Amino acid sequence: MNIFIDSLNTGKIVKLLLFATLLLFTLSCSENEIDDFDFLIGTWKVENQNLYETWNRVDENELRGRGYRIVENQEVTFETLAIKLIDNQVVYEATVPEQNEGATIRFLLNPEIEARYSFENPDHDFPKKIQYLKISDNEIMVSVMGDEGEGFELKMIKQS
């Protein structure tokens, strides 16, 4: 009888340990996925252009950014950006006031692409993909792509 009770308790303990391990793994993956984008924190300038992108950490689940240009010594924002964790999925959000009636467009991280971070929304007209490639601590390449090779690339240099 004692062996039967001990095996029941052991089974409960094993289930509890498995649940705790799964919970810790899920929480650590969520944080680490957003932590992967910390290299973006700071201000970036598009090479040979008057275009900038700046990123800040909001909390453990979100980075916020904005694209802007300098006009008459003033920063003029033309888009707001976010990389965040929503329902355990990394999402890139872009809001451009003069496009899509000012609606925020979401792009989901494609985890199957390993060489770069590829955020994708096949239902959007343009772009369908926004990709970030870390070249070095001070250089990134941003690719903005639509259908059949249409799009452009921007090399960005870290300013601060």
PDB file of N, CA, C and O in Angstrom, residues 22-99:
ATOM      1  N   LEU A  22       8.180  23.577 -18.197  1.00  0.00           N
ATOM      2  CA  LEU A  22       7.541  24.113 -19.392  1.00  0.00           C
ATOM      3  C   LEU A  22       7.220  25.596 -19.226  1.00  0.00           C
ATOM      4  O   LEU A  22       7.463  26.401 -20.124  1.00  0.00           O
ATOM      5  N   LEU A  23       6.717  25.983 -18.070  1.00  0.00           N
ATOM      6  CA  LEU A  23       6.396  27.381 -17.800  1.00  0.00           C
ATOM      7  C   LEU A  23       7.660  28.245 -17.845  1.00  0.00           C
ATOM      8  O   LEU A  23       7.675  29.301 -18.482  1.00  0.00           O
ATOM      9  N   LEU A  24       8.724  27.798 -17.197  1.00  0.00           N
ATOM     10  CA  LEU A  24       9.978  28.556 -17.217  1.00  0.00           C
ATOM     11  C   LEU A  24      10.549  28.655 -18.623  1.00  0.00           C
ATOM     12  O   LEU A  24      11.043  29.707 -19.033  1.00  0.00           O
ATOM     13  N   PHE A  25      10.465  27.574 -19.392  1.00  0.00           N
ATOM     14  CA  PHE A  25      10.956  27.591 -20.771  1.00  0.00           C
ATOM     15  C   PHE A  25      10.166  28.592 -21.601  1.00  0.00           C
ATOM     16  O   PHE A  25      10.729  29.379 -22.348  1.00  0.00           O
ATOM     17  N   THR A  26       8.846  28.603 -21.461  1.00  0.00           N
ATOM     18  CA  THR A  26       7.997  29.527 -22.202  1.00  0.00           C
ATOM     19  C   THR A  26       8.326  30.964 -21.842  1.00  0.00           C
ATOM     20  O   THR A  26       8.464  31.821 -22.719  1.00  0.00           O
ATOM     21  N   LEU A  27       8.477  31.245 -20.565  1.00  0.00           N
ATOM     22  CA  LEU A  27       8.785  32.608 -20.137  1.00  0.00           C
ATOM     23  C   LEU A  27      10.160  33.040 -20.622  1.00  0.00           C
ATOM     24  O   LEU A  27      10.345  34.162 -21.090  1.00  0.00           O
ATOM     25  N   SER A  28      11.145  32.166 -20.551  1.00  0.00           N
ATOM     26  CA  SER A  28      12.486  32.541 -20.990  1.00  0.00           C
ATOM     27  C   SER A  28      12.533  32.711 -22.496  1.00  0.00           C
ATOM     28  O   SER A  28      13.220  33.585 -23.002  1.00  0.00           O
ATOM     29  N   CYS A  29      11.794  31.925 -23.254  1.00  0.00           N
ATOM     30  CA  CYS A  29      11.768  32.097 -24.708  1.00  0.00           C
ATOM     31  C   CYS A  29      11.135  33.422 -25.071  1.00  0.00           C
ATOM     32  O   CYS A  29      11.599  34.122 -25.952  1.00  0.00           O
ATOM     33  N   SER A  30      10.074  33.810 -24.382  1.00  0.00           N
ATOM     34  CA  SER A  30       9.405  35.066 -24.675  1.00  0.00           C
ATOM     35  C   SER A  30      10.356  36.225 -24.479  1.00  0.00           C
ATOM     36  O   SER A  30      10.448  37.105 -25.321  1.00  0.00           O
ATOM     37  N   GLU A  31      11.055  36.253 -23.361  1.00  0.00           N
ATOM     38  CA  GLU A  31      11.980  37.347 -23.102  1.00  0.00           C
ATOM     39  C   GLU A  31      13.125  37.331 -24.099  1.00  0.00           C
ATOM     40  O   GLU A  31      13.487  38.357 -24.641  1.00  0.00           O
ATOM     41  N   ASN A  32      13.697  36.164 -24.341  1.00  0.00           N
ATOM     42  CA  ASN A  32      14.838  36.072 -25.228  1.00  0.00           C
ATOM     43  C   ASN A  32      14.496  36.474 -26.657  1.00  0.00           C
ATOM     44  O   ASN A  32      15.325  37.033 -27.349  1.00  0.00           O
ATOM     45  N   GLU A  33      13.279  36.197 -27.106  1.00  0.00           N
ATOM     46  CA  GLU A  33      12.914  36.553 -28.463  1.00  0.00           C
ATOM     47  C   GLU A  33      12.973  38.069 -28.647  1.00  0.00           C
ATOM     48  O   GLU A  33      13.479  38.539 -29.661  1.00  0.00           O
ATOM     49  N   ILE A  34      12.484  38.828 -27.712  1.00  0.00           N
ATOM     50  CA  ILE A  34      12.547  40.282 -27.821  1.00  0.00           C
ATOM     51  C   ILE A  34      13.972  40.765 -27.551  1.00  0.00           C
ATOM     52  O   ILE A  34      14.444  41.711 -28.190  1.00  0.00           O
ATOM     53  N   ASP A  35      14.668  40.118 -26.641  1.00  0.00           N
ATOM     54  CA  ASP A  35      16.061  40.487 -26.364  1.00  0.00           C
ATOM     55  C   ASP A  35      16.922  40.397 -27.624  1.00  0.00           C
ATOM     56  O   ASP A  35      17.899  41.128 -27.758  1.00  0.00           O
ATOM     57  N   ASP A  36      16.566  39.528 -28.554  1.00  0.00           N
ATOM     58  CA  ASP A  36      17.321  39.389 -29.796  1.00  0.00           C
ATOM     59  C   ASP A  36      17.383  40.693 -30.592  1.00  0.00           C
ATOM     60  O   ASP A  36      18.266  40.867 -31.425  1.00  0.00           O
ATOM     61  N   PHE A  37      16.446  41.596 -30.340  1.00  0.00           N
ATOM     62  CA  PHE A  37      16.369  42.832 -31.109  1.00  0.00           C
ATOM     63  C   PHE A  37      17.014  44.021 -30.395  1.00  0.00           C
ATOM     64  O   PHE A  37      16.958  45.144 -30.895  1.00  0.00           O
ATOM     65  N   ASP A  38      17.652  43.776 -29.260  1.00  0.00           N
ATOM     66  CA  ASP A  38      18.309  44.869 -28.534  1.00  0.00           C
ATOM     67  C   ASP A  38      19.394  45.549 -29.357  1.00  0.00           C
ATOM     68  O   ASP A  38      19.722  46.707 -29.105  1.00  0.00           O
ATOM     69  N   PHE A  39      19.943  44.869 -30.353  1.00  0.00           N
ATOM     70  CA  PHE A  39      20.960  45.502 -31.193  1.00  0.00           C
ATOM     71  C   PHE A  39      20.406  46.728 -31.920  1.00  0.00           C
ATOM     72  O   PHE A  39      21.151  47.612 -32.333  1.00  0.00           O
ATOM     73  N   LEU A  40      19.076  46.820 -32.062  1.00  0.00           N
ATOM     74  CA  LEU A  40      18.462  47.965 -32.734  1.00  0.00           C
ATOM     75  C   LEU A  40      18.403  49.218 -31.860  1.00  0.00           C
ATOM     76  O   LEU A  40      18.254  50.326 -32.381  1.00  0.00           O
ATOM     77  N   ILE A  41      18.510  49.055 -30.550  1.00  0.00           N
ATOM     78  CA  ILE A  41      18.350  50.198 -29.642  1.00  0.00           C
ATOM     79  C   ILE A  41      19.381  51.267 -29.980  1.00  0.00           C
ATOM     80  O   ILE A  41      20.572  51.000 -30.085  1.00  0.00           O
ATOM     81  N   GLY A  42      18.877  52.470 -30.179  1.00  0.00           N
ATOM     82  CA  GLY A  42      19.728  53.596 -30.538  1.00  0.00           C
ATOM     83  C   GLY A  42      19.173  54.299 -31.766  1.00  0.00           C
ATOM     84  O   GLY A  42      18.039  54.063 -32.184  1.00  0.00           O
ATOM     85  N   THR A  43      19.993  55.150 -32.347  1.00  0.00           N
ATOM     86  CA  THR A  43      19.600  55.911 -33.530  1.00  0.00           C
ATOM     87  C   THR A  43      20.442  55.470 -34.712  1.00  0.00           C
ATOM     88  O   THR A  43      21.660  55.339 -34.613  1.00  0.00           O
ATOM     89  N   TRP A  44      19.771  55.240 -35.829  1.00  0.00           N
ATOM     90  CA  TRP A  44      20.391  54.773 -37.061  1.00  0.00           C
ATOM     91  C   TRP A  44      20.117  55.785 -38.174  1.00  0.00           C
ATOM     92  O   TRP A  44      19.015  56.310 -38.272  1.00  0.00           O
ATOM     93  N   LYS A  45      21.105  56.031 -39.027  1.00  0.00           N
ATOM     94  CA  LYS A  45      20.953  56.937 -40.157  1.00  0.00           C
ATOM     95  C   LYS A  45      21.118  56.144 -41.442  1.00  0.00           C
ATOM     96  O   LYS A  45      22.052  55.349 -41.582  1.00  0.00           O
ATOM     97  N   VAL A  46      20.201  56.370 -42.395  1.00  0.00           N
ATOM     98  CA  VAL A  46      20.325  55.736 -43.698  1.00  0.00           C
ATOM     99  C   VAL A  46      21.535  56.340 -44.400  1.00  0.00           C
ATOM    100  O   VAL A  46      21.679  57.568 -44.462  1.00  0.00           O
ATOM    101  N   GLU A  47      22.399  55.465 -44.897  1.00  0.00           N
ATOM    102  CA  GLU A  47      23.624  55.911 -45.561  1.00  0.00           C
ATOM    103  C   GLU A  47      23.297  56.862 -46.719  1.00  0.00           C
ATOM    104  O   GLU A  47      22.455  56.562 -47.559  1.00  0.00           O
ATOM    105  N   ASN A  48      23.947  58.035 -46.720  1.00  0.00           N
ATOM    106  CA  ASN A  48      23.818  59.045 -47.776  1.00  0.00           C
ATOM    107  C   ASN A  48      22.416  59.624 -47.920  1.00  0.00           C
ATOM    108  O   ASN A  48      22.065  60.125 -48.989  1.00  0.00           O
ATOM    109  N   GLN A  49      21.596  59.547 -46.880  1.00  0.00           N
ATOM    110  CA  GLN A  49      20.254  60.130 -46.927  1.00  0.00           C
ATOM    111  C   GLN A  49      19.949  60.820 -45.604  1.00  0.00           C
ATOM    112  O   GLN A  49      20.581  60.549 -44.587  1.00  0.00           O
ATOM    113  N   ASN A  50      18.960  61.668 -45.625  1.00  0.00           N
ATOM    114  CA  ASN A  50      18.518  62.398 -44.441  1.00  0.00           C
ATOM    115  C   ASN A  50      17.357  61.643 -43.775  1.00  0.00           C
ATOM    116  O   ASN A  50      16.329  62.225 -43.462  1.00  0.00           O
ATOM    117  N   LEU A  51      17.514  60.346 -43.600  1.00  0.00           N
ATOM    118  CA  LEU A  51      16.485  59.500 -42.997  1.00  0.00           C
ATOM    119  C   LEU A  51      17.077  58.780 -41.800  1.00  0.00           C
ATOM    120  O   LEU A  51      18.202  58.276 -41.861  1.00  0.00           O
ATOM    121  N   TYR A  52      16.287  58.700 -40.733  1.00  0.00           N
ATOM    122  CA  TYR A  52      16.745  58.110 -39.481  1.00  0.00           C
ATOM    123  C   TYR A  52      15.698  57.138 -38.960  1.00  0.00           C
ATOM    124  O   TYR A  52      14.504  57.247 -39.252  1.00  0.00           O
ATOM    125  N   GLU A  53      16.177  56.214 -38.146  1.00  0.00           N
ATOM    126  CA  GLU A  53      15.303  55.304 -37.408  1.00  0.00           C
ATOM    127  C   GLU A  53      15.874  55.213 -36.005  1.00  0.00           C
ATOM    128  O   GLU A  53      17.082  55.041 -35.835  1.00  0.00           O
ATOM    129  N   THR A  54      15.035  55.367 -35.006  1.00  0.00           N
ATOM    130  CA  THR A  54      15.495  55.275 -33.622  1.00  0.00           C
ATOM    131  C   THR A  54      14.619  54.275 -32.882  1.00  0.00           C
ATOM    132  O   THR A  54      13.409  54.199 -33.118  1.00  0.00           O
ATOM    133  N   TRP A  55      15.259  53.492 -31.994  1.00  0.00           N
ATOM    134  CA  TRP A  55      14.571  52.432 -31.249  1.00  0.00           C
ATOM    135  C   TRP A  55      14.891  52.556 -29.769  1.00  0.00           C
ATOM    136  O   TRP A  55      16.028  52.846 -29.398  1.00  0.00           O
ATOM    137  N   ASN A  56      13.865  52.300 -28.937  1.00  0.00           N
ATOM    138  CA  ASN A  56      14.014  52.279 -27.479  1.00  0.00           C
ATOM    139  C   ASN A  56      13.308  51.055 -26.922  1.00  0.00           C
ATOM    140  O   ASN A  56      12.314  50.594 -27.479  1.00  0.00           O
ATOM    141  N   ARG A  57      13.802  50.579 -25.801  1.00  0.00           N
ATOM    142  CA  ARG A  57      13.168  49.467 -25.091  1.00  0.00           C
ATOM    143  C   ARG A  57      12.057  50.047 -24.225  1.00  0.00           C
ATOM    144  O   ARG A  57      12.289  50.958 -23.438  1.00  0.00           O
ATOM    145  N   VAL A  58      10.836  49.530 -24.366  1.00  0.00           N
ATOM    146  CA  VAL A  58       9.703  49.957 -23.544  1.00  0.00           C
ATOM    147  C   VAL A  58       9.639  49.106 -22.281  1.00  0.00           C
ATOM    148  O   VAL A  58       9.533  49.614 -21.173  1.00  0.00           O
ATOM    149  N   ASP A  59       9.684  47.794 -22.470  1.00  0.00           N
ATOM    150  CA  ASP A  59       9.690  46.837 -21.357  1.00  0.00           C
ATOM    151  C   ASP A  59      10.239  45.520 -21.889  1.00  0.00           C
ATOM    152  O   ASP A  59      10.750  45.474 -23.003  1.00  0.00           O
ATOM    153  N   GLU A  60      10.123  44.461 -21.103  1.00  0.00           N
ATOM    154  CA  GLU A  60      10.729  43.191 -21.520  1.00  0.00           C
ATOM    155  C   GLU A  60      10.053  42.573 -22.736  1.00  0.00           C
ATOM    156  O   GLU A  60      10.597  41.658 -23.354  1.00  0.00           O
ATOM    157  N   ASN A  61       8.891  43.092 -23.129  1.00  0.00           N
ATOM    158  CA  ASN A  61       8.168  42.518 -24.255  1.00  0.00           C
ATOM    159  C   ASN A  61       8.030  43.448 -25.452  1.00  0.00           C
ATOM    160  O   ASN A  61       7.298  43.131 -26.387  1.00  0.00           O
ATOM    161  N   GLU A  62       8.685  44.615 -25.421  1.00  0.00           N
ATOM    162  CA  GLU A  62       8.443  45.549 -26.523  1.00  0.00           C
ATOM    163  C   GLU A  62       9.577  46.543 -26.731  1.00  0.00           C
ATOM    164  O   GLU A  62      10.142  47.083 -25.788  1.00  0.00           O
ATOM    165  N   LEU A  63       9.869  46.771 -28.013  1.00  0.00           N
ATOM    166  CA  LEU A  63      10.720  47.869 -28.464  1.00  0.00           C
ATOM    167  C   LEU A  63       9.829  48.812 -29.277  1.00  0.00           C
ATOM    168  O   LEU A  63       8.943  48.346 -30.000  1.00  0.00           O
ATOM    169  N   ARG A  64      10.077  50.106 -29.164  1.00  0.00           N
ATOM    170  CA  ARG A  64       9.347  51.070 -29.987  1.00  0.00           C
ATOM    171  C   ARG A  64      10.346  51.901 -30.775  1.00  0.00           C
ATOM    172  O   ARG A  64      11.413  52.240 -30.282  1.00  0.00           O
ATOM    173  N   GLY A  65       9.940  52.218 -31.984  1.00  0.00           N
ATOM    174  CA  GLY A  65      10.808  53.005 -32.838  1.00  0.00           C
ATOM    175  C   GLY A  65      10.012  54.013 -33.627  1.00  0.00           C
ATOM    176  O   GLY A  65       8.785  54.047 -33.587  1.00  0.00           O
ATOM    177  N   ARG A  66      10.756  54.812 -34.365  1.00  0.00           N
ATOM    178  CA  ARG A  66      10.126  55.756 -35.283  1.00  0.00           C
ATOM    179  C   ARG A  66      11.104  56.094 -36.383  1.00  0.00           C
ATOM    180  O   ARG A  66      12.323  56.078 -36.191  1.00  0.00           O
ATOM    181  N   GLY A  67      10.550  56.351 -37.543  1.00  0.00           N
ATOM    182  CA  GLY A  67      11.333  56.828 -38.667  1.00  0.00           C
ATOM    183  C   GLY A  67      11.110  58.320 -38.781  1.00  0.00           C
ATOM    184  O   GLY A  67       9.990  58.803 -38.631  1.00  0.00           O
ATOM    185  N   TYR A  68      12.198  59.058 -39.038  1.00  0.00           N
ATOM    186  CA  TYR A  68      12.054  60.512 -39.161  1.00  0.00           C
ATOM    187  C   TYR A  68      13.125  61.066 -40.079  1.00  0.00           C
ATOM    188  O   TYR A  68      14.080  60.406 -40.446  1.00  0.00           O
ATOM    189  N   ARG A  69      12.925  62.313 -40.473  1.00  0.00           N
ATOM    190  CA  ARG A  69      13.922  63.059 -41.243  1.00  0.00           C
ATOM    191  C   ARG A  69      14.115  64.396 -40.553  1.00  0.00           C
ATOM    192  O   ARG A  69      13.274  64.823 -39.763  1.00  0.00           O
ATOM    193  N   ILE A  70      15.215  65.045 -40.842  1.00  0.00           N
ATOM    194  CA  ILE A  70      15.491  66.362 -40.278  1.00  0.00           C
ATOM    195  C   ILE A  70      15.100  67.405 -41.327  1.00  0.00           C
ATOM    196  O   ILE A  70      15.606  67.379 -42.454  1.00  0.00           O
ATOM    197  N   VAL A  71      14.184  68.294 -40.955  1.00  0.00           N
ATOM    198  CA  VAL A  71      13.748  69.378 -41.824  1.00  0.00           C
ATOM    199  C   VAL A  71      13.881  70.675 -41.035  1.00  0.00           C
ATOM    200  O   VAL A  71      13.237  70.831 -39.985  1.00  0.00           O
ATOM    201  N   GLU A  72      14.723  71.579 -41.526  1.00  0.00           N
ATOM    202  CA  GLU A  72      14.972  72.866 -40.862  1.00  0.00           C
ATOM    203  C   GLU A  72      15.297  72.669 -39.378  1.00  0.00           C
ATOM    204  O   GLU A  72      14.712  73.289 -38.502  1.00  0.00           O
ATOM    205  N   ASN A  73      16.223  71.756 -39.123  1.00  0.00           N
ATOM    206  CA  ASN A  73      16.711  71.435 -37.773  1.00  0.00           C
ATOM    207  C   ASN A  73      15.643  70.848 -36.849  1.00  0.00           C
ATOM    208  O   ASN A  73      15.813  70.846 -35.634  1.00  0.00           O
ATOM    209  N   GLN A  74      14.556  70.365 -37.413  1.00  0.00           N
ATOM    210  CA  GLN A  74      13.493  69.723 -36.627  1.00  0.00           C
ATOM    211  C   GLN A  74      13.320  68.280 -37.085  1.00  0.00           C
ATOM    212  O   GLN A  74      13.387  67.981 -38.280  1.00  0.00           O
ATOM    213  N   GLU A  75      13.074  67.382 -36.119  1.00  0.00           N
ATOM    214  CA  GLU A  75      12.779  65.992 -36.454  1.00  0.00           C
ATOM    215  C   GLU A  75      11.317  65.885 -36.878  1.00  0.00           C
ATOM    216  O   GLU A  75      10.425  66.282 -36.129  1.00  0.00           O
ATOM    217  N   VAL A  76      11.085  65.365 -38.069  1.00  0.00           N
ATOM    218  CA  VAL A  76       9.734  65.183 -38.589  1.00  0.00           C
ATOM    219  C   VAL A  76       9.488  63.678 -38.722  1.00  0.00           C
ATOM    220  O   VAL A  76      10.083  63.018 -39.585  1.00  0.00           O
ATOM    221  N   THR A  77       8.642  63.145 -37.853  1.00  0.00           N
ATOM    222  CA  THR A  77       8.348  61.714 -37.835  1.00  0.00           C
ATOM    223  C   THR A  77       7.414  61.356 -38.983  1.00  0.00           C
ATOM    224  O   THR A  77       6.388  62.010 -39.177  1.00  0.00           O
ATOM    225  N   PHE A  78       7.772  60.314 -39.731  1.00  0.00           N
ATOM    226  CA  PHE A  78       6.902  59.864 -40.817  1.00  0.00           C
ATOM    227  C   PHE A  78       6.350  58.461 -40.584  1.00  0.00           C
ATOM    228  O   PHE A  78       5.458  58.015 -41.312  1.00  0.00           O
ATOM    229  N   GLU A  79       6.852  57.757 -39.555  1.00  0.00           N
ATOM    230  CA  GLU A  79       6.286  56.446 -39.215  1.00  0.00           C
ATOM    231  C   GLU A  79       6.623  56.111 -37.767  1.00  0.00           C
ATOM    232  O   GLU A  79       7.652  56.537 -37.246  1.00  0.00           O
ATOM    233  N   THR A  80       5.726  55.372 -37.124  1.00  0.00           N
ATOM    234  CA  THR A  80       6.012  54.828 -35.798  1.00  0.00           C
ATOM    235  C   THR A  80       6.067  53.313 -35.939  1.00  0.00           C
ATOM    236  O   THR A  80       5.354  52.720 -36.748  1.00  0.00           O
ATOM    237  N   LEU A  81       6.944  52.709 -35.132  1.00  0.00           N
ATOM    238  CA  LEU A  81       7.237  51.286 -35.256  1.00  0.00           C
ATOM    239  C   LEU A  81       7.216  50.616 -33.890  1.00  0.00           C
ATOM    240  O   LEU A  81       7.407  51.276 -32.874  1.00  0.00           O
ATOM    241  N   ALA A  82       7.020  49.325 -33.881  1.00  0.00           N
ATOM    242  CA  ALA A  82       7.120  48.541 -32.649  1.00  0.00           C
ATOM    243  C   ALA A  82       7.512  47.114 -33.008  1.00  0.00           C
ATOM    244  O   ALA A  82       7.135  46.599 -34.062  1.00  0.00           O
ATOM    245  N   ILE A  83       8.295  46.513 -32.150  1.00  0.00           N
ATOM    246  CA  ILE A  83       8.553  45.071 -32.188  1.00  0.00           C
ATOM    247  C   ILE A  83       8.127  44.575 -30.824  1.00  0.00           C
ATOM    248  O   ILE A  83       8.641  45.036 -29.801  1.00  0.00           O
ATOM    249  N   LYS A  84       7.148  43.681 -30.801  1.00  0.00           N
ATOM    250  CA  LYS A  84       6.599  43.245 -29.515  1.00  0.00           C
ATOM    251  C   LYS A  84       6.173  41.796 -29.564  1.00  0.00           C
ATOM    252  O   LYS A  84       6.038  41.210 -30.636  1.00  0.00           O
ATOM    253  N   LEU A  85       5.973  41.278 -28.391  1.00  0.00           N
ATOM    254  CA  LEU A  85       5.511  39.910 -28.238  1.00  0.00           C
ATOM    255  C   LEU A  85       4.002  39.940 -28.028  1.00  0.00           C
ATOM    256  O   LEU A  85       3.516  40.565 -27.086  1.00  0.00           O
ATOM    257  N   ILE A  86       3.268  39.302 -28.938  1.00  0.00           N
ATOM    258  CA  ILE A  86       1.815  39.208 -28.834  1.00  0.00           C
ATOM    259  C   ILE A  86       1.452  37.735 -28.962  1.00  0.00           C
ATOM    260  O   ILE A  86       1.773  37.112 -29.978  1.00  0.00           O
ATOM    261  N   ASP A  87       0.812  37.182 -27.954  1.00  0.00           N
ATOM    262  CA  ASP A  87       0.423  35.767 -27.959  1.00  0.00           C
ATOM    263  C   ASP A  87       1.603  34.860 -28.326  1.00  0.00           C
ATOM    264  O   ASP A  87       1.501  33.992 -29.191  1.00  0.00           O
ATOM    265  N   ASN A  88       2.740  35.099 -27.678  1.00  0.00           N
ATOM    266  CA  ASN A  88       3.972  34.322 -27.877  1.00  0.00           C
ATOM    267  C   ASN A  88       4.504  34.371 -29.304  1.00  0.00           C
ATOM    268  O   ASN A  88       5.225  33.478 -29.734  1.00  0.00           O
ATOM    269  N   GLN A  89       4.148  35.421 -30.051  1.00  0.00           N
ATOM    270  CA  GLN A  89       4.677  35.590 -31.401  1.00  0.00           C
ATOM    271  C   GLN A  89       5.278  36.995 -31.515  1.00  0.00           C
ATOM    272  O   GLN A  89       4.707  37.974 -31.036  1.00  0.00           O
ATOM    273  N   VAL A  90       6.453  37.075 -32.137  1.00  0.00           N
ATOM    274  CA  VAL A  90       7.106  38.371 -32.330  1.00  0.00           C
ATOM    275  C   VAL A  90       6.439  39.072 -33.514  1.00  0.00           C
ATOM    276  O   VAL A  90       6.313  38.497 -34.600  1.00  0.00           O
ATOM    277  N   VAL A  91       6.015  40.308 -33.272  1.00  0.00           N
ATOM    278  CA  VAL A  91       5.269  41.081 -34.257  1.00  0.00           C
ATOM    279  C   VAL A  91       5.969  42.418 -34.482  1.00  0.00           C
ATOM    280  O   VAL A  91       6.423  43.055 -33.527  1.00  0.00           O
ATOM    281  N   TYR A  92       6.033  42.832 -35.720  1.00  0.00           N
ATOM    282  CA  TYR A  92       6.547  44.154 -36.114  1.00  0.00           C
ATOM    283  C   TYR A  92       5.332  44.964 -36.531  1.00  0.00           C
ATOM    284  O   TYR A  92       4.544  44.514 -37.364  1.00  0.00           O
ATOM    285  N   GLU A  93       5.162  46.137 -35.938  1.00  0.00           N
ATOM    286  CA  GLU A  93       4.033  46.991 -36.282  1.00  0.00           C
ATOM    287  C   GLU A  93       4.547  48.297 -36.872  1.00  0.00           C
ATOM    288  O   GLU A  93       5.485  48.898 -36.338  1.00  0.00           O
ATOM    289  N   ALA A  94       3.931  48.718 -37.958  1.00  0.00           N
ATOM    290  CA  ALA A  94       4.287  49.980 -38.601  1.00  0.00           C
ATOM    291  C   ALA A  94       3.023  50.804 -38.799  1.00  0.00           C
ATOM    292  O   ALA A  94       2.007  50.296 -39.287  1.00  0.00           O
ATOM    293  N   THR A  95       3.106  52.069 -38.411  1.00  0.00           N
ATOM    294  CA  THR A  95       2.005  53.003 -38.616  1.00  0.00           C
ATOM    295  C   THR A  95       2.546  54.200 -39.384  1.00  0.00           C
ATOM    296  O   THR A  95       3.456  54.888 -38.910  1.00  0.00           O
ATOM    297  N   VAL A  96       1.992  54.407 -40.569  1.00  0.00           N
ATOM    298  CA  VAL A  96       2.371  55.540 -41.406  1.00  0.00           C
ATOM    299  C   VAL A  96       1.103  56.366 -41.592  1.00  0.00           C
ATOM    300  O   VAL A  96       0.158  55.902 -42.243  1.00  0.00           O
ATOM    301  N   PRO A  97       1.056  57.575 -41.007  1.00  0.00           N
ATOM    302  CA  PRO A  97      -0.189  58.356 -41.037  1.00  0.00           C
ATOM    303  C   PRO A  97      -0.785  58.564 -42.428  1.00  0.00           C
ATOM    304  O   PRO A  97      -1.999  58.543 -42.587  1.00  0.00           O
ATOM    305  N   GLU A  98       0.033  58.725 -43.461  1.00  0.00           N
ATOM    306  CA  GLU A  98      -0.482  58.980 -44.807  1.00  0.00           C
ATOM    307  C   GLU A  98      -0.774  57.707 -45.601  1.00  0.00           C
ATOM    308  O   GLU A  98      -1.085  57.790 -46.785  1.00  0.00           O
ATOM    309  N   GLN A  99      -0.644  56.559 -44.987  1.00  0.00           N
ATOM    310  CA  GLN A  99      -0.912  55.308 -45.691  1.00  0.00           C
ATOM    311  C   GLN A  99      -1.894  54.456 -44.899  1.00  0.00           C
ATOM    312  O   GLN A  99      -1.957  54.548 -43.680  1.00  0.00           O
TER     313      GLN A  99
END
